[in-house]
mmCIF file with all atom_site columns, C-alpha atoms in Angstrom:
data_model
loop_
_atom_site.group_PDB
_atom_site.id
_atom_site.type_symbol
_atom_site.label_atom_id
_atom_site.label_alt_id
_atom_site.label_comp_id
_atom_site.label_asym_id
_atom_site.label_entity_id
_atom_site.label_seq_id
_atom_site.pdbx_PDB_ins_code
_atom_site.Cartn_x
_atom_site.Cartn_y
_atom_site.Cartn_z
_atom_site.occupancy
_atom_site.B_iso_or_equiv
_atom_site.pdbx_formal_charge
_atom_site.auth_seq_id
_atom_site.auth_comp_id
_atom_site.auth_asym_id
_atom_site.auth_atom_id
_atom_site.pdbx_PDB_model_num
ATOM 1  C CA . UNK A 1 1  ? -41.471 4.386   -44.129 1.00 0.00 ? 1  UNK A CA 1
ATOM 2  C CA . UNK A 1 2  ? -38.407 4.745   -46.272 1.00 0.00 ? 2  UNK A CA 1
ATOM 3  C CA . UNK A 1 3  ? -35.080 2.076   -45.117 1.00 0.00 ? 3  UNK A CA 1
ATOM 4  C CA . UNK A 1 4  ? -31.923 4.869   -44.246 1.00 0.00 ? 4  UNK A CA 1
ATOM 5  C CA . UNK A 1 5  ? -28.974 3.905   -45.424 1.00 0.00 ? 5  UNK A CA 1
ATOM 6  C CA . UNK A 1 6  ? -26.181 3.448   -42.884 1.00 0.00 ? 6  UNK A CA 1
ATOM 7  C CA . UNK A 1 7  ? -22.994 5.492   -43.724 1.00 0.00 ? 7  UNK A CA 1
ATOM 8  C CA . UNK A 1 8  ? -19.478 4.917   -42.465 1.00 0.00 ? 8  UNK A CA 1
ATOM 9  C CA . UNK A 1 9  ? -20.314 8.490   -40.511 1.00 0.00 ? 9  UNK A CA 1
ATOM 10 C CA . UNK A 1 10 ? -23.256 6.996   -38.624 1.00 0.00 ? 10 UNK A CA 1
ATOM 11 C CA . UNK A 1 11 ? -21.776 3.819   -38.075 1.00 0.00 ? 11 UNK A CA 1
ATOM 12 C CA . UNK A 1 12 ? -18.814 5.821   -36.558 1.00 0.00 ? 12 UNK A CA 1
ATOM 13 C CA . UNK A 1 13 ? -20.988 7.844   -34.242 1.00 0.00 ? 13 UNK A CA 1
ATOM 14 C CA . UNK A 1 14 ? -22.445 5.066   -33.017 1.00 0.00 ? 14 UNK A CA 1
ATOM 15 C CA . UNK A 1 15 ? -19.407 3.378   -31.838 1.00 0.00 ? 15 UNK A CA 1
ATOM 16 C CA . UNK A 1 16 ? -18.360 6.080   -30.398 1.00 0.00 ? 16 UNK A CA 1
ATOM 17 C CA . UNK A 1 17 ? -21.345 6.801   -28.408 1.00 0.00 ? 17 UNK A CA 1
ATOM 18 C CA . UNK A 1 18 ? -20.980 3.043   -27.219 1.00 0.00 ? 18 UNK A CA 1
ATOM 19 C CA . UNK A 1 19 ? -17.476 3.319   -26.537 1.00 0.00 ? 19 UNK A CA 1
ATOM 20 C CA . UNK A 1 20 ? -17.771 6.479   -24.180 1.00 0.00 ? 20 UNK A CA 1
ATOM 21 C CA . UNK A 1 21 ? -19.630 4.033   -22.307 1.00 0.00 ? 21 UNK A CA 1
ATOM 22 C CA . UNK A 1 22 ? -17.379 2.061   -21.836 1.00 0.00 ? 22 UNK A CA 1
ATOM 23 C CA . UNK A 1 23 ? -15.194 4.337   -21.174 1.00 0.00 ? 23 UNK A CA 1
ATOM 24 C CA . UNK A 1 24 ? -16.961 6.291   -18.427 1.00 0.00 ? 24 UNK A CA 1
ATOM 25 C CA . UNK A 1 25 ? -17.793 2.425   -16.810 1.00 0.00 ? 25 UNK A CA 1
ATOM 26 C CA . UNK A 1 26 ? -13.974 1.228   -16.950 1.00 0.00 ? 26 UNK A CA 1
ATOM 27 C CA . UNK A 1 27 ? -13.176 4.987   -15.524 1.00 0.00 ? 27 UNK A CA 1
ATOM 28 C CA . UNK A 1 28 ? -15.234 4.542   -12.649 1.00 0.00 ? 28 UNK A CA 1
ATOM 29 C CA . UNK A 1 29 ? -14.239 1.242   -12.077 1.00 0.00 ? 29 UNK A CA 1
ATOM 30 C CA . UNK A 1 30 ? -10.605 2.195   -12.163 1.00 0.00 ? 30 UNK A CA 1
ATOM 31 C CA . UNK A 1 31 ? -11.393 5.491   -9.557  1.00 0.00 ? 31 UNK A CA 1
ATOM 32 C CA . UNK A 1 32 ? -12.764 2.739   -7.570  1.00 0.00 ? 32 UNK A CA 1
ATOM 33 C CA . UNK A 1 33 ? -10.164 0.569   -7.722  1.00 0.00 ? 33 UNK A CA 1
ATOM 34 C CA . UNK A 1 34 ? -7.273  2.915   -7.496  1.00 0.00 ? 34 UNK A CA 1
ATOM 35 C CA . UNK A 1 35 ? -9.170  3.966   -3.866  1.00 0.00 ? 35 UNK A CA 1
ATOM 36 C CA . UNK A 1 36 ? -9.076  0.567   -2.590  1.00 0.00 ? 36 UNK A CA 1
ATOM 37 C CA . UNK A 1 37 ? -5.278  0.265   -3.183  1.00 0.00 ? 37 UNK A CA 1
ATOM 38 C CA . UNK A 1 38 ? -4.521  2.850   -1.858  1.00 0.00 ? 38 UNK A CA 1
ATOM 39 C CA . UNK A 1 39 ? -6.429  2.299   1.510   1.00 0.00 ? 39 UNK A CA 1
ATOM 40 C CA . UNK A 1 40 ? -4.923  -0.629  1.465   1.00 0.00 ? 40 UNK A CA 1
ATOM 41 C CA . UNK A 1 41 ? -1.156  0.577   1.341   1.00 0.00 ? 41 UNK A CA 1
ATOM 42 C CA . UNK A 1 42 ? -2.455  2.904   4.333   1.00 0.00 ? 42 UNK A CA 1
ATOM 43 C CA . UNK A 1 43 ? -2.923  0.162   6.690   1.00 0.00 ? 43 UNK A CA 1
ATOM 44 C CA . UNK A 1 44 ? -0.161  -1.594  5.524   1.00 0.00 ? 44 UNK A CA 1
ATOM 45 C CA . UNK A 1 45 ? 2.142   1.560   6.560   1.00 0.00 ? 45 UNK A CA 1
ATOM 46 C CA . UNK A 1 46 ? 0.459   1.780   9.413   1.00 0.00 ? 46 UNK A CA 1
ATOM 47 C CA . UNK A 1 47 ? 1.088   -1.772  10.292  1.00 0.00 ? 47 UNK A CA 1
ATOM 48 C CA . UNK A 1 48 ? 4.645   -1.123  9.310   1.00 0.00 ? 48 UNK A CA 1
ATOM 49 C CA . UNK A 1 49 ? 5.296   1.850   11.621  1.00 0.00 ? 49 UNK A CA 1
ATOM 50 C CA . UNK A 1 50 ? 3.372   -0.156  14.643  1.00 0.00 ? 50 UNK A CA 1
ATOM 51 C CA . UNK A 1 51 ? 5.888   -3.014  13.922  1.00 0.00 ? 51 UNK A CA 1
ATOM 52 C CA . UNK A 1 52 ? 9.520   -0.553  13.434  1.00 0.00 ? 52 UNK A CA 1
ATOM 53 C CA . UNK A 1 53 ? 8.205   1.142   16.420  1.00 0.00 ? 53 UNK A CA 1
ATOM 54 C CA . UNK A 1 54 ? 8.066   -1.976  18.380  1.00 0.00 ? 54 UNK A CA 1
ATOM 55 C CA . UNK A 1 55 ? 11.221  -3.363  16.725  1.00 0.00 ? 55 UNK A CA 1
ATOM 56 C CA . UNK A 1 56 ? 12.776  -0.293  18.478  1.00 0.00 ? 56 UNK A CA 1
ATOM 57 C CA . UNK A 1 57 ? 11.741  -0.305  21.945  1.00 0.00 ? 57 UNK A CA 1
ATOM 58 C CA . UNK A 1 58 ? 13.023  -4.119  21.394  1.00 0.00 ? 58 UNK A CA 1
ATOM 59 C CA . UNK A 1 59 ? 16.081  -3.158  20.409  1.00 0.00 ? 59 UNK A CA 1
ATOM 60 C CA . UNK A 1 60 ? 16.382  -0.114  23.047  1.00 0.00 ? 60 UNK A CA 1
ATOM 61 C CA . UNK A 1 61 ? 15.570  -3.283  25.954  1.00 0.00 ? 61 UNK A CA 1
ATOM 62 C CA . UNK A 1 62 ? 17.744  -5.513  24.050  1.00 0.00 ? 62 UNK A CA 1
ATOM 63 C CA . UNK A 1 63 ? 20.395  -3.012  24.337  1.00 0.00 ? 63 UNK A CA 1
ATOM 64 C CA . UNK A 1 64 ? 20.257  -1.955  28.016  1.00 0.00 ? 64 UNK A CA 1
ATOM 65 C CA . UNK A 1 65 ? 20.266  -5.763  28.443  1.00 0.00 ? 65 UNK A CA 1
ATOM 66 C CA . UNK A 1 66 ? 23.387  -5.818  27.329  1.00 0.00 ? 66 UNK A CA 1
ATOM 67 C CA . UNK A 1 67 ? 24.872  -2.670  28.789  1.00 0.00 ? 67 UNK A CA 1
ATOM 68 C CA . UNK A 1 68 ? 23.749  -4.151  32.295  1.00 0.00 ? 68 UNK A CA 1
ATOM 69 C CA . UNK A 1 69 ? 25.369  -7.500  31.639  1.00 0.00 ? 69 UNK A CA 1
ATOM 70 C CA . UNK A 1 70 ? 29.204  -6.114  30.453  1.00 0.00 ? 70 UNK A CA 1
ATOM 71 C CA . UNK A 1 71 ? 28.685  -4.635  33.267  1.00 0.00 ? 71 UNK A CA 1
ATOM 72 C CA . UNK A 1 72 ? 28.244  -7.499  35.341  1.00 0.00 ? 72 UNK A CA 1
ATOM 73 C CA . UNK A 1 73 ? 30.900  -9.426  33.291  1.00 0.00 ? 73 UNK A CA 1
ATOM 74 C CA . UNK A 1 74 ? 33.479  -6.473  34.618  1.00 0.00 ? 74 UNK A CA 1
ATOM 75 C CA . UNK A 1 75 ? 32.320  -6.753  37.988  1.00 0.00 ? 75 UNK A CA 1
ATOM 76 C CA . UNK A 1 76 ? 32.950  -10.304 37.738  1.00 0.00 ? 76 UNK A CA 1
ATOM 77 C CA . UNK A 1 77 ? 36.245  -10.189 35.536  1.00 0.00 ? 77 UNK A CA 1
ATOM 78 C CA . UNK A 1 78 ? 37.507  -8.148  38.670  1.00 0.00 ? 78 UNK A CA 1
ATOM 79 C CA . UNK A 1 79 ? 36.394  -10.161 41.141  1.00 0.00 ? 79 UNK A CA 1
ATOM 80 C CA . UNK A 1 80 ? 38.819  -12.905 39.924  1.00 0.00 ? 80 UNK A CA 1
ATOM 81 C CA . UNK A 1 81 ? 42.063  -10.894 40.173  1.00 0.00 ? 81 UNK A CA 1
#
């Protein structure tokens, strides 16, 4: 059986065929990747919400607190007169 030669062509053609590869294997792994992120930043703005949500009612109770004891303080600022 006769040796082929290799030409630049062939040896081109087979890199590329290796390289697509490669390419589909990094693609998927990216794809897969990218998903996980992104799950990821779902919970975490989920968490986020949960937590600004309970920073407000916090801030509503923290508030009325307040309101209720000015108005104490007035009652008491009255009293004195």
């Amino acid at each position: 059986m006769p040796k082929k030669n290799m030409t630049i062509d062939d040896l081109a053609a087979m890199t590329n065929r290796g390289l697509e590869g490669v390419k589909k294997e990094i693609s998927g792994e990216m794809r897969e990747n990218t998903d996980r992120i992104l799950r990821a930043v779902d919970g975490l703005e989920l968490k986020i919400s949960a937590y600004a949500s309970s920073w407000d009612r916090n801030f509503d109770k923290l508030h009325e607190w307040m309101k209720d004891h000015e108005e104490r303080l007035t009652v008491l600022e009255k009293q004195k007169r």
